[in-house]
Tab-separated table of C-alpha atoms and ligand atoms in Angstrom:
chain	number	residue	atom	x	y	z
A	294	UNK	CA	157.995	75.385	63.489
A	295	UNK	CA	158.887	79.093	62.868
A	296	UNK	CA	156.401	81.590	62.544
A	297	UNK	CA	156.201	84.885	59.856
A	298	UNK	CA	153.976	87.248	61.365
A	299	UNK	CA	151.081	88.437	58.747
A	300	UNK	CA	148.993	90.994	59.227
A	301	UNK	CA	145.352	89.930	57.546
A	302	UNK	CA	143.682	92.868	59.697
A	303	UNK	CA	141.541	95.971	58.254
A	304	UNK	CA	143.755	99.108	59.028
A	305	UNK	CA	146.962	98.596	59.654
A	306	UNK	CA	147.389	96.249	56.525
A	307	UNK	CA	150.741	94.285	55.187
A	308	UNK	CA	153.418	97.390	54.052
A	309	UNK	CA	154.590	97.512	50.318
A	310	UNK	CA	158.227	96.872	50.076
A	311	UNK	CA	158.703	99.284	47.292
A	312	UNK	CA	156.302	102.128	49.765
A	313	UNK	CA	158.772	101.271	52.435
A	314	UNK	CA	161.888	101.444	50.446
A	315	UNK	CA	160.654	104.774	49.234
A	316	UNK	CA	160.059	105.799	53.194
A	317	UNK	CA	163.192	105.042	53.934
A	318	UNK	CA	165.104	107.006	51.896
A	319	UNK	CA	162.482	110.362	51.588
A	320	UNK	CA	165.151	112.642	53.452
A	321	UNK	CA	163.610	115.948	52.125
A	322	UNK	CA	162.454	118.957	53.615
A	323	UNK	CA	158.383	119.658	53.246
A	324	UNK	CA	159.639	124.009	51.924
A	325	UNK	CA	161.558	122.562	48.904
A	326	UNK	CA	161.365	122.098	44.961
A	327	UNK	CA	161.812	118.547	45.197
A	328	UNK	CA	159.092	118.071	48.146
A	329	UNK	CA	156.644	120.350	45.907
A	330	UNK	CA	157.414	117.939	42.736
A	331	UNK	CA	156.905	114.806	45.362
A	332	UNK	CA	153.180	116.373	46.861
A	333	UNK	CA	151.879	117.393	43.418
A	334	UNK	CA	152.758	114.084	41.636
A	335	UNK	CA	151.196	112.778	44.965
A	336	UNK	CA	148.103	114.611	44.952
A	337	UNK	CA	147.484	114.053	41.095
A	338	UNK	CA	147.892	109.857	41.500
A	339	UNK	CA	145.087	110.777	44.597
A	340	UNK	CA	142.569	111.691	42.115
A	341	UNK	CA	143.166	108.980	40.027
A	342	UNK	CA	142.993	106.740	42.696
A	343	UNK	CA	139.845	107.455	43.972
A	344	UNK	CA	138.236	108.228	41.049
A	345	UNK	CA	137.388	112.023	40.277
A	346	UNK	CA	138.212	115.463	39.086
A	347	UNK	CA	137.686	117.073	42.315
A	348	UNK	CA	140.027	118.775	44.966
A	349	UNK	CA	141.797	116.196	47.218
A	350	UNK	CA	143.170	117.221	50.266
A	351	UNK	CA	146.046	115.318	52.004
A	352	UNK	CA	145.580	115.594	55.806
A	353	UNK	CA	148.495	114.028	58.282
A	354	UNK	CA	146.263	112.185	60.496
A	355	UNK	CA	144.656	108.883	61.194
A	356	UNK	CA	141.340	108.999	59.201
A	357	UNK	CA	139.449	109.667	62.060
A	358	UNK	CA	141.117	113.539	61.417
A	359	UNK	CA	139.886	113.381	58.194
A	360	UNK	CA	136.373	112.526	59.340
A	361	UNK	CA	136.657	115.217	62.039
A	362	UNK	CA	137.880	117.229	59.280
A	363	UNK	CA	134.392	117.053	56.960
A	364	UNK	CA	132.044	117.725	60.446
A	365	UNK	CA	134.360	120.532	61.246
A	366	UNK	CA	134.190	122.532	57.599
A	367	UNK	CA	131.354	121.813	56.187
A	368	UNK	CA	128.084	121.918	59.564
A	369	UNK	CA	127.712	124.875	61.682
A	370	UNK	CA	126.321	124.518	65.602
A	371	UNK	CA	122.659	123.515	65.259
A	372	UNK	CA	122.766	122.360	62.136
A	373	UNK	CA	120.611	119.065	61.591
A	374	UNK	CA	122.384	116.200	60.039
A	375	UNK	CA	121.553	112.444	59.172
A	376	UNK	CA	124.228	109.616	60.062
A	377	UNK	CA	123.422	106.276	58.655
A	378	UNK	CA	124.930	103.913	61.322
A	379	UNK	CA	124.861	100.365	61.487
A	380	UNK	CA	128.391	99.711	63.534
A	381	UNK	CA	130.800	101.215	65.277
A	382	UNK	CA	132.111	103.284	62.767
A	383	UNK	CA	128.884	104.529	61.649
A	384	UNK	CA	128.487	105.420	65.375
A	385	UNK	CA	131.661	107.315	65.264
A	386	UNK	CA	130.075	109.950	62.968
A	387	UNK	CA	127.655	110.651	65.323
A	388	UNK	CA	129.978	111.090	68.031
A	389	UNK	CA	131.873	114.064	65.699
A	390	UNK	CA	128.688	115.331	64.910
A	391	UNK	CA	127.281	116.085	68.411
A	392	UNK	CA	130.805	117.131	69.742
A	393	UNK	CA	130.493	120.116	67.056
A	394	UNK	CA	127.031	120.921	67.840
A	395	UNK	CA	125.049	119.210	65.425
A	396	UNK	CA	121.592	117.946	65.426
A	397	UNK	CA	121.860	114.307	64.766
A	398	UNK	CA	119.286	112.392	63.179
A	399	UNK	CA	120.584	108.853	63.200
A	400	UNK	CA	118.869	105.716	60.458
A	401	UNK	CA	120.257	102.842	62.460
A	402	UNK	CA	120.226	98.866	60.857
A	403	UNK	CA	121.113	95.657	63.335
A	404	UNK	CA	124.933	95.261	63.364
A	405	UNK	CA	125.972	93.058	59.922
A	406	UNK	CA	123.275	94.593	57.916
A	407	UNK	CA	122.409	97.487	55.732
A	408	UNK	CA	119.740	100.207	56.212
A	409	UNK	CA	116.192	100.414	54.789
A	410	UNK	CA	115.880	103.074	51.669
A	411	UNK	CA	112.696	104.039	52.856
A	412	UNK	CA	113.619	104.791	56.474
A	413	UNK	CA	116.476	106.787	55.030
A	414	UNK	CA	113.575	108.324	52.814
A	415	UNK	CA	111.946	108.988	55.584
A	416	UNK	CA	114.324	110.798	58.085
A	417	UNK	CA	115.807	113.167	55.112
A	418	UNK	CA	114.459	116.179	56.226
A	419	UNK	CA	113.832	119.424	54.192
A	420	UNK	CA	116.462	121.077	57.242
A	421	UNK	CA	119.091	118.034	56.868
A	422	UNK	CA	122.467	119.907	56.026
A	423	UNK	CA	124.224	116.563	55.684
A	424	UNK	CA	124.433	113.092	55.135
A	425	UNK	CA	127.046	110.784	56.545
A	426	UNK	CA	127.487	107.124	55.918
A	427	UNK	CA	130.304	104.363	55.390
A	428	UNK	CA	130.889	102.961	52.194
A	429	UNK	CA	131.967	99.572	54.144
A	430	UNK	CA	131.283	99.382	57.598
A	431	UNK	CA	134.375	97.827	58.599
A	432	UNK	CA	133.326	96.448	62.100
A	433	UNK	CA	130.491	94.267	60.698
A	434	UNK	CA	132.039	93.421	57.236
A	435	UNK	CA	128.926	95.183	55.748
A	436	UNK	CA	128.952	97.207	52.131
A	437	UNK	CA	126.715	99.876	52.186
A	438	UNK	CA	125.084	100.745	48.368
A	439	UNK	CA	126.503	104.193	48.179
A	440	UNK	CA	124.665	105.250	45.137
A	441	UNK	CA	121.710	104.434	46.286
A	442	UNK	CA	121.514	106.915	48.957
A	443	UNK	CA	123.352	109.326	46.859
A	444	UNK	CA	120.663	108.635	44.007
A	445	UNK	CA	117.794	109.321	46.940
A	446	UNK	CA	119.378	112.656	47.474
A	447	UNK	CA	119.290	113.635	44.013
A	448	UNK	CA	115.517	112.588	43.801
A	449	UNK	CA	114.555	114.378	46.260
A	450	UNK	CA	116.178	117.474	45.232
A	451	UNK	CA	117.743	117.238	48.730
A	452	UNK	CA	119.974	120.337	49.877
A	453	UNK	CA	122.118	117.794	52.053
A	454	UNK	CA	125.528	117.517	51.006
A	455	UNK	CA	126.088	113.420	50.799
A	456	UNK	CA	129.541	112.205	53.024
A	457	UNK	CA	131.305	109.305	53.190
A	458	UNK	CA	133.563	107.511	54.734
A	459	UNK	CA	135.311	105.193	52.280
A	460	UNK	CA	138.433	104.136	54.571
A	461	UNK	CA	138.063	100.707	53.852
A	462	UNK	CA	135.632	101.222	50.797
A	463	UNK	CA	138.509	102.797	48.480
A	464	UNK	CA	140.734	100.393	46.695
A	465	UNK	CA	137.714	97.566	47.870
A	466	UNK	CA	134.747	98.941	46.253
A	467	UNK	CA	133.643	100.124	42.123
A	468	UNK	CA	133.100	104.187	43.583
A	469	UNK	CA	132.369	106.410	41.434
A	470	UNK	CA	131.683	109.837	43.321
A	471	UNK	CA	131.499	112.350	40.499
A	472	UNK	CA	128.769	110.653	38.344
A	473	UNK	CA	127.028	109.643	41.617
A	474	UNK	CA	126.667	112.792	43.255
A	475	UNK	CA	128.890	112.084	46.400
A	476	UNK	CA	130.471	115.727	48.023
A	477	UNK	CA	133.036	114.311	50.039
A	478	UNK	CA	134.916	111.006	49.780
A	479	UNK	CA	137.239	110.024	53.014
A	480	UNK	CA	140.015	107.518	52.945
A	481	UNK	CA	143.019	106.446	55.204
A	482	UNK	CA	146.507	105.381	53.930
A	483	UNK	CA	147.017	102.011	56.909
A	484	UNK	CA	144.079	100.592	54.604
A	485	UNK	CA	144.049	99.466	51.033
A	486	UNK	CA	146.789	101.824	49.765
A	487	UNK	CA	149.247	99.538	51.659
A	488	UNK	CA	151.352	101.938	53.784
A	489	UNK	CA	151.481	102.512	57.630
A	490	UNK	CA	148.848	104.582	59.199
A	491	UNK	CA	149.273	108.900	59.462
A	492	UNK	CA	147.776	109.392	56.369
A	493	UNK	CA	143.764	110.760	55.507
A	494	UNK	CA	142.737	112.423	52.620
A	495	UNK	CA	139.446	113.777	51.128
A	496	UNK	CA	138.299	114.159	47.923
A	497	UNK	CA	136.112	117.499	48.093
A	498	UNK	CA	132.980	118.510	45.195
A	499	UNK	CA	132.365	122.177	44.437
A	500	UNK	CA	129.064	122.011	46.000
A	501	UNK	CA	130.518	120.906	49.580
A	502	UNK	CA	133.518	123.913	48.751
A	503	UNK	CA	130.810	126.767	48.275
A	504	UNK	CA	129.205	125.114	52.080
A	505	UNK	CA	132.348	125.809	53.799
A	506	UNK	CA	131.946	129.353	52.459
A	507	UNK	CA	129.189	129.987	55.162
A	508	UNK	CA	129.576	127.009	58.022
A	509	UNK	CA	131.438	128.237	61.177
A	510	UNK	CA	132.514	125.677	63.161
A	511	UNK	CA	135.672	126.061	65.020
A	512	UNK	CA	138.161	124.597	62.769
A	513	UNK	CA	142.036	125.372	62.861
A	514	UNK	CA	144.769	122.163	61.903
A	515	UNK	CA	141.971	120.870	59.706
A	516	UNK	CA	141.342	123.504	57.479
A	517	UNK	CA	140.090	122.094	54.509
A	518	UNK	CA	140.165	125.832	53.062
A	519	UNK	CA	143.704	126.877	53.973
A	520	UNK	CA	145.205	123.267	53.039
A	521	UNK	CA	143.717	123.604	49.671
A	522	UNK	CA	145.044	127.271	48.855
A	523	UNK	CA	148.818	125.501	50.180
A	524	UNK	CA	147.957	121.957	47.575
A	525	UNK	CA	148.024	124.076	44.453
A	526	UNK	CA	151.207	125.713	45.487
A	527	UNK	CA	152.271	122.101	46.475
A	528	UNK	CA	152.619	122.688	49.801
A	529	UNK	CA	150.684	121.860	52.776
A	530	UNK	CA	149.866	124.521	55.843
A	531	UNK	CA	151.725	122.786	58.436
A	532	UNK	CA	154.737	120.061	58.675
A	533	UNK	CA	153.345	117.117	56.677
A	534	UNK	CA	154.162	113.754	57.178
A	535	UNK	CA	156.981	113.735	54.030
A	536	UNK	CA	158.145	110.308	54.646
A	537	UNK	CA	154.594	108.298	54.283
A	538	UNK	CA	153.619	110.907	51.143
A	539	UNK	CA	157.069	109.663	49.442
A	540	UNK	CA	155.521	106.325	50.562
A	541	UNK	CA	152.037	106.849	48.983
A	542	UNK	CA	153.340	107.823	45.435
A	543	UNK	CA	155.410	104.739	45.557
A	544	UNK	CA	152.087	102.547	46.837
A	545	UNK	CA	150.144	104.152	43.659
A	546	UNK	CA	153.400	103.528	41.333
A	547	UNK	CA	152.977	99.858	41.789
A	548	UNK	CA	149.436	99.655	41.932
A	549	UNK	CA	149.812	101.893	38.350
A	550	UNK	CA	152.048	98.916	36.968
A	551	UNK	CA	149.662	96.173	37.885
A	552	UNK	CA	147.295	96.546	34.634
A	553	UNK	CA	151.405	97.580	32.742
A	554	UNK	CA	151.049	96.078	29.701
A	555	UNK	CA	153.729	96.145	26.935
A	556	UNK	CA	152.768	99.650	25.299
A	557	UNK	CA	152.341	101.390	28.444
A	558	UNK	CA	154.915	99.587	30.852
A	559	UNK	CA	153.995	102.360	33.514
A	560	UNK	CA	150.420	101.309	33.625
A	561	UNK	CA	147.463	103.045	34.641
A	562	UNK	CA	146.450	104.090	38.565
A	563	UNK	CA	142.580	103.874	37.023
A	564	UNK	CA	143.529	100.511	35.217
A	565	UNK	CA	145.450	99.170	38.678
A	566	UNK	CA	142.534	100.670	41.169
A	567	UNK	CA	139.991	98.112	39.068
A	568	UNK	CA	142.159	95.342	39.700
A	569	UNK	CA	142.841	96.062	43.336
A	570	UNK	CA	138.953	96.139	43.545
A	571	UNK	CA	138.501	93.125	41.752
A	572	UNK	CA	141.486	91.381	44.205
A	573	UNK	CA	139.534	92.258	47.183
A	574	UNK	CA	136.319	91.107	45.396
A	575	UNK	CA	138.158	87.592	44.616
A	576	UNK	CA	139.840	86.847	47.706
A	577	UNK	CA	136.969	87.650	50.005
A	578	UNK	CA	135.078	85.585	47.941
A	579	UNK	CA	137.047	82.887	48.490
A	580	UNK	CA	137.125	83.272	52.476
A	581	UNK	CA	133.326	83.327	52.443
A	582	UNK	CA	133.218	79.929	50.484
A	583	UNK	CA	135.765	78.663	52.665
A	584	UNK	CA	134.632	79.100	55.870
A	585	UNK	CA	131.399	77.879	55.145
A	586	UNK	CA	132.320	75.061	53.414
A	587	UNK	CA	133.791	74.653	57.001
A	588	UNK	CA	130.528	75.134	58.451
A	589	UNK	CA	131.210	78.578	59.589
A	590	UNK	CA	128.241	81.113	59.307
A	591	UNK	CA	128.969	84.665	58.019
A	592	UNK	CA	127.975	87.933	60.316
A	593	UNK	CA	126.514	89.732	57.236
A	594	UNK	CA	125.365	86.828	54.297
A	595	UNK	CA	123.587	89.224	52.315
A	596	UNK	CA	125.742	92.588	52.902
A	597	UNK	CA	129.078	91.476	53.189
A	598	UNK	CA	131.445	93.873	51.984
A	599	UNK	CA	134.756	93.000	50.062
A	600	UNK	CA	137.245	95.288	52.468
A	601	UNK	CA	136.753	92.280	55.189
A	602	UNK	CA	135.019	89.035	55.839
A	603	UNK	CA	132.970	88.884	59.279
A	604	UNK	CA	132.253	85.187	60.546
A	605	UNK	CA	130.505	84.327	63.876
A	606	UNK	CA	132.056	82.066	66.130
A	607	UNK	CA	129.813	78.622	66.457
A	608	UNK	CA	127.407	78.703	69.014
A	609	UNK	CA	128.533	78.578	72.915
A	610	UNK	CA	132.384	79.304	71.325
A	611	UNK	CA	134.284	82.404	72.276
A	612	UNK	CA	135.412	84.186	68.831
A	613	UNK	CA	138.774	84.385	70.088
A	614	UNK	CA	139.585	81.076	69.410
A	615	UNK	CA	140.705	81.859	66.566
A	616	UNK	CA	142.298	85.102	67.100
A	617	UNK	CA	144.735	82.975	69.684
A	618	UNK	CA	145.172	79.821	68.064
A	619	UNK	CA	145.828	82.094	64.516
A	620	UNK	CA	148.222	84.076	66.373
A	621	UNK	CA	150.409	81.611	68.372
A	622	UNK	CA	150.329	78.730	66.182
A	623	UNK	CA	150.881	80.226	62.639
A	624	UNK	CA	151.665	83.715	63.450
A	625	UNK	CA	148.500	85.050	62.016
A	626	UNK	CA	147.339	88.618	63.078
A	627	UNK	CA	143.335	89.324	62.986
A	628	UNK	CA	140.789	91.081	65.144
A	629	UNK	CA	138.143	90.120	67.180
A	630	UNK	CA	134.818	91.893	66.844
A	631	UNK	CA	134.544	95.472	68.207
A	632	UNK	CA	132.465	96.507	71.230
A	633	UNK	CA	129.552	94.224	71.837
A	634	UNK	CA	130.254	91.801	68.635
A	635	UNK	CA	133.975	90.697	70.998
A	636	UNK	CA	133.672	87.156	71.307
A	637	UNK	CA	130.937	86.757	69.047
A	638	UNK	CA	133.041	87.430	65.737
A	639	UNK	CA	136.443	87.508	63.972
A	640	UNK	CA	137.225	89.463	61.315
A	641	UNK	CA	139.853	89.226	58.166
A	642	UNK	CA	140.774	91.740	55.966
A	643	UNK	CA	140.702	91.439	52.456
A	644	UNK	CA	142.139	95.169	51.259
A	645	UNK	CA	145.603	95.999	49.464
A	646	UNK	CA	148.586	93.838	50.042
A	647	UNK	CA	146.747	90.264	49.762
A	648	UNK	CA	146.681	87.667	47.259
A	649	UNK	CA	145.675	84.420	46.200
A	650	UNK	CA	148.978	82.828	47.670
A	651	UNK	CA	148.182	84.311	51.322
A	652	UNK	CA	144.203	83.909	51.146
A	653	UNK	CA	144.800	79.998	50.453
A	654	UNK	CA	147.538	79.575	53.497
A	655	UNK	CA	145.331	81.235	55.874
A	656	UNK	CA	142.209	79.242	54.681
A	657	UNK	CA	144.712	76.015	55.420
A	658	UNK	CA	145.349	78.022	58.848
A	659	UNK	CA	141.878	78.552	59.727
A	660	UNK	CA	140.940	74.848	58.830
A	661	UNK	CA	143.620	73.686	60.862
A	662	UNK	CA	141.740	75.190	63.873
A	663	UNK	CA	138.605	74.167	62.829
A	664	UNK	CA	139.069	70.428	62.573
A	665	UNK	CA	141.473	70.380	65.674
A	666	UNK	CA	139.780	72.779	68.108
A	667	UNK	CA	135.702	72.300	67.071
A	668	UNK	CA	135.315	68.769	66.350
A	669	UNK	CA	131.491	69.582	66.834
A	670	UNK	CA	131.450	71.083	63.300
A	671	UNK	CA	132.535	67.817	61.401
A	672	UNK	CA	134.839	69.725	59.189
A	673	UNK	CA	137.475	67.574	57.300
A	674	UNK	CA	141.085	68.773	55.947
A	675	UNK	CA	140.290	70.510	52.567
A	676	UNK	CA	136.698	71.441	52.950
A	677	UNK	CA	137.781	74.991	52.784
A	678	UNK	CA	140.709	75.241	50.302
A	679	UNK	CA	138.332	72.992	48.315
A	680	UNK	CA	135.997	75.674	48.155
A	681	UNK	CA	138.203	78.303	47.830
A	682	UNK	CA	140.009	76.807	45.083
A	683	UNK	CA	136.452	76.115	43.203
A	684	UNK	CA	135.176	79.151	43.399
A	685	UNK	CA	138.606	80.812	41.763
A	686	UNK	CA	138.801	78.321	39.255
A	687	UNK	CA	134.780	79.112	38.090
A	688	UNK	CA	135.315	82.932	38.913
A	689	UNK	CA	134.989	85.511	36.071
A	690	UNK	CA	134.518	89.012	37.709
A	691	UNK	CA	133.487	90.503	33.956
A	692	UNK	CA	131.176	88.087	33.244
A	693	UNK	CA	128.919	88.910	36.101
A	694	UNK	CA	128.987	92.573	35.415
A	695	UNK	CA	125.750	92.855	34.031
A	696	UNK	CA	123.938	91.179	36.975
A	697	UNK	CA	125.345	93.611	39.647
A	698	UNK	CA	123.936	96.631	41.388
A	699	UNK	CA	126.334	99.922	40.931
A	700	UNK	CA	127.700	99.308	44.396
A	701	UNK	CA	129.256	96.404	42.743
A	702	UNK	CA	127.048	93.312	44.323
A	703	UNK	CA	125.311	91.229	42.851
A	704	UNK	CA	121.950	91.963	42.441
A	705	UNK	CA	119.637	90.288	45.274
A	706	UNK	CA	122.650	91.105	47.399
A	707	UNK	CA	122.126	94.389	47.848
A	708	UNK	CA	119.104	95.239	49.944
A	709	UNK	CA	119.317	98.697	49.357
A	710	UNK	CA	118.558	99.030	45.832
A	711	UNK	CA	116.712	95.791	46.198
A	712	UNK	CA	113.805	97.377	48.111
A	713	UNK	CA	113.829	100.368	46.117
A	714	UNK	CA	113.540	97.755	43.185
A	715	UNK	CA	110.295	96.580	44.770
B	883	PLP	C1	139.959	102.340	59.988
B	883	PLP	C2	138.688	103.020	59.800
B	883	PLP	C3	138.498	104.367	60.164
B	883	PLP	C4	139.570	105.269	60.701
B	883	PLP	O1	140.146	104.923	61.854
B	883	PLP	P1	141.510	105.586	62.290
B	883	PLP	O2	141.925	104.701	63.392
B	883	PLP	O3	141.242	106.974	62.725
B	883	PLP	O4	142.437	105.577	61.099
B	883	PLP	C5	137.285	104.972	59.898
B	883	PLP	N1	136.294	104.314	59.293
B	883	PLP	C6	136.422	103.044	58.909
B	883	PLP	C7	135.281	102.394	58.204
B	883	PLP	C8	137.619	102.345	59.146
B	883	PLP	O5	137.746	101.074	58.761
């Protein structure tokens, strides 16, 4: 047998031809008319992408810069801050945090869960300069409800300016920062916008603009300040990363021509971000049917997120099983869990570049190591694609819209606004 290799991991993700093709052939230099035309078209598709009227910022940088980037600009030394963490990525803010000098309040949950409102309530101080959380925690496969922290904020008349990572929550997950209240929205380009990594960006409100004003933490690449005075020139302050920008208005050109229809054969980025949400939404519902149809368990059944699907290894088996026996026998890339969760976990991505065609090869993939390497689950051929296949046949993401929670689950799946609910 030959073997493709596919990518089904969260960050890098499977390229875009037509963002590659466009790669390729972006020979331009970054102090030109045609690279201003390129970075303004660019930055104009960004808002539209994620959602808002505010400043974006295009940083060249993994999105770990980017999240450097809001620490850096918007706390001063000593200031106290609040990270919700509840994985390794939530963990990560904490580490920027103290390296600039903060004072860091942390509202932890168990790894493949979501926090408690009322802790949350409880550690928002009347000093807390800043919140920072994930939208999807992407080493537990967890969604975190968004607006209901943002909505705690506003309740509570809280002076804390609300941050969040959205790396794997854009392009995943319904966000709506400007009607919610959220100052500063971070996302990476290796995620669902389909393009290698190099790329952050952050979508900026007025509010977290007048902070920087007055914070004065040492800051100097990441600028947020200087790069925005360069964006409306359409320029940025320092060599940019032309070819993957050329790549990223191609990525939002075809995710534009997705929801094309006949009088508007262009499409709409808004239009094609829904459907890009609603793909992750579908697909990942199908891998959570599938692989416990399989008699799999997931790593977060009530929090799971759509970016990617956690699912524990049976008891007594190593996870990496099935990152092995993917890899060598089919060619199939995914990760292990992070940190503490390796062995326990394996993780598969659900954002950009995936469709029903590859979700329903690698659920054949996945039960072709289930039936052949854990006997001790009783799993048959087609327990999984059966479920899979069920659940897109009966699946109607309009429908259902009524009976969700604004972070996009369904209600009794979100504990968040569950417990505030109570
Ligand atoms: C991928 C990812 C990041 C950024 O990691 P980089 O390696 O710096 O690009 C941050 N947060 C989350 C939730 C992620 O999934």
């Amino acid at each position: 047998m030959i073997r493709k290799t596919r990518l089904f991991t969260p960050g890098p993700t499977p390229l875009l031809p037509a963002a590659q093709f466009a790669m390729a052939a972006a020979d331009i230099h970054h102090r030109t008319a045609e690279f201003r035309a390129l970075y303004l078209r660019v930055l104009a598709q960004l808002k539209d992408f994620v959602g808002t009227t505010n400043d974006v910022i295009l940083l060249s940088s993994s999105g770990t810069g980017a999240m450097e980037a809001s620490v850096s600009n918007l706390t001063s030394p000593g200031d106290r801050v609040l990270v919700l963490a509840a994985g390794k990525f939530g963990e990560r803010w904490s580490g920027i945090a103290k390296a600039f000098g903060c004072h860091v309040d942390v509202v932890s949950a168990p790894y493949g869960q979501t926090f408690s409102l009322d802790e949350v309530a409880a550690s928002l101080h009347l000093e807390t300069r800043a919140v920072f959380m994930q939208a999807t925690e992407t080493s537990t496969g967890v969604r975190h409800c968004v607006p209901a922290i943002a909505k705690l904020l506003k309740d509570t008349q809280s002076e804390a300016l609300l941050i969040v990572d959205a790396i794997t929550g854009l392009g995943t997950t319904h966000l709506d920062m400007d009607s919610w209240g959220v100052d500063v929205l971070v996302g990476g380009s290796q995620k669902a916008v389909m393009i290698p990594p190099g790329l952050s960006y952050l979508a900026i409100s007025d509010r977290a603009w007048d902070r920087m004003e007055a914070t004065y933490n040492p800051r100097y690449y990441f600028d947020l300040r200087k790069e925005r005075k360069n964006a409306r020139l359409g320029e940025s302050a320092y060599t940019p990363a032309v070819s993957l920008i050329a790549a990223l208005g191609a990525a939002f050109d075809w995710i534009a021509a997705q929801a094309a229809t006949p009088e508007n054969p262009a499409g709409s980025l808004v239009e094609g971000r829904k459907l890009l949400v609603e793909n992750a939404e579908t697909i990942a519902a199908m891998t959570r049917a599938a692989v416990q149809a399989l008699g799999l368990k997931l790593f977060a059944p009530d929090a799971f997120a759509a970016a990617a699907t956690a699912i524990l290894a049976p008891e007594g088996v190593d996870s990496g099983i099935f990152v092995k026996e993917l890899k060598s026998r089919f060619g199939v890339i995914i990760t292990n869990g992070q940190g503490e969760m390796k062995g326990k976990l394996f993780r598969i991505a659900h954002l950009g570049f995936f469709d029903y065609m590859d979700t329903i090869a690698l659920i054949g993939a996945i039960e072709q190591v289930v039936v052949k390497s854990l006997p001790q689950l009783g799993a048959k051929f087609g327990d999984g694609l059966i479920a899979a296949q069920q659940l897109y046949a009966d699946r109607s993401p309009t429908a259902a819209a009524d009976n969700k929670c604004l972070c996009g689950r369904a209600k009794g799946h979100c504990s968040l606004t569950d417990s505030a609910a109570k």
